[in-house]
Amino acid sequence: MSNQNPGRCPDCEGELSVVDGGQPWCTACEWNLTVYDPQVLPPRGWLWLERWGHGVATRLDNRLFTENHRSPAERSHWTAARVLLVAISTVLVLTALGCLIVGGMLMLRDFPSIWVVPGLGLILLGIVLRPRFGRGPRKRHRLRREQAPVFFALLDEVASAAGAPVPDSVVLASEFNASMARYGLRGHHSLSIGIPLWLVLTPQMRVALVAHEVGHLVNGDPSRGLLVEPALSTFRRFAEATGAERTLGYVFDADRGGNRGIGQLLFELVLWVISRVFLLIHIGLSALGLREHQRAEIRADAVAAHVAGSEALTALLDRSALSDVITTAIGHAAETKPPLRWSELADRLHQGRTAEMTQYRQLTQRGTSLWSSHPPLGLRSSLVESWPQEEPTVALTASQWTQIDEELRPWYTAAHRAVLGARDYRPDSEATIR
Ligand SMILES: [Zn+2]
Ligand SMILES: [Zn+2]
């Protein structure tokens, strides 16, 4: 948030907020809050599409907020979007199966004969169209129970309080993020905890983080199910295979590829059109799928509020909204402060911005997009605050947290090295005394 004075709100005379020369908005009455601001949400492809998507997303966010205000909505199993995604997936799977069967029959017809050619073609098409189930993390990347018994005890306790199964594998990642992924035909689950994020959280926020991810296993996440996977990934693969990254400028670039004939140019042009069609279909379907996923995020938040307490969850969401501020500060502090002190630093930064928290929450709403997997953080924290406040069900003792920190120390050190890059670590005296 920049400090330049953008003036006063025309509606309520309140102070305006603005991001680096973008469009101002009013924190007090939300005047101009929902306009599209490329400064906050730079277009990833077509500007018109991003602007349109932002407008639709803002309306859908409002609806999501209304649906979940005061109490989280029950899971609705069959929305129109889900019916469409499942229907498309079914057609794709049946087509793949049909290609394989008919291809095989053609191959065998009067074998060997000219029928081998179309037969082989159909079989290849069937292979390309087949549904993918994803692979789990490699064994050597997984955190083993004996490496971190207290951490796993926390995971067990959270899963039991949430009424969820314990994830099949755990990975400690280097992102400022956490996630739950599904893999394999039988639907195994892998929990990924980003250590850089983990390190800037208070103990109870960490419980909320794990509880949110485990919360995804309670009500099921319809957008991750096997039934919708083909619809959500096939057209992306087709767009990539036909050269989605090629722009028209690239196709017409005369300096490229020496002497291309008119035939080759036409071929590339047709391919360009085909890839755009696939891309548009994919963009449309993923917008539907991601909105389904957003509802699952709210339900996971409801589980997290129950397990870790509403206060810790709101604090976690607000802290995530401050991630840019925090990661920048950690980047500087890493030279003198060990990872075990990063959460203190984040606490101070967070407390120093309590008065501006509404602005930071509004900023996340301003950055909303039809292609976000998560509802804006500000919308989520406001929803959690509107629900009946819950006390924590799971809370660890200080000595248990010390044990967890000890178990995860090698990953903390690795995260520290990654932040430092080529710089040296020179601990200040305060840090060495501890
Ligand atoms: Zn105003
Ligand atoms: Zn989530």
Short mmCIF file of N, CA and C and ligand atoms in Angstrom, two decimals, residues 212-213 216 297 374, ligand 2:
data_model
loop_
_atom_site.label_atom_id
_atom_site.label_comp_id
_atom_site.label_asym_id
_atom_site.label_seq_id
_atom_site.Cartn_x
_atom_site.Cartn_y
_atom_site.Cartn_z
N HIS A 212 -6.97 -26.76 8.33
CA HIS A 212 -7.61 -26.35 7.09
C HIS A 212 -7.35 -27.40 5.99
N GLU A 213 -6.09 -27.81 5.87
CA GLU A 213 -5.75 -28.77 4.82
C GLU A 213 -6.46 -30.11 5.06
N HIS A 216 -10.04 -30.40 4.07
CA HIS A 216 -10.40 -30.74 2.69
C HIS A 216 -10.81 -32.21 2.54
N GLU A 297 -13.08 -24.54 -0.09
CA GLU A 297 -12.17 -23.78 0.77
C GLU A 297 -12.91 -23.25 2.01
N HIS A 374 -8.64 -20.01 -4.70
CA HIS A 374 -9.14 -19.69 -3.36
C HIS A 374 -9.94 -18.39 -3.39
ZN ZN B 2 -7.62 -25.06 1.07
#
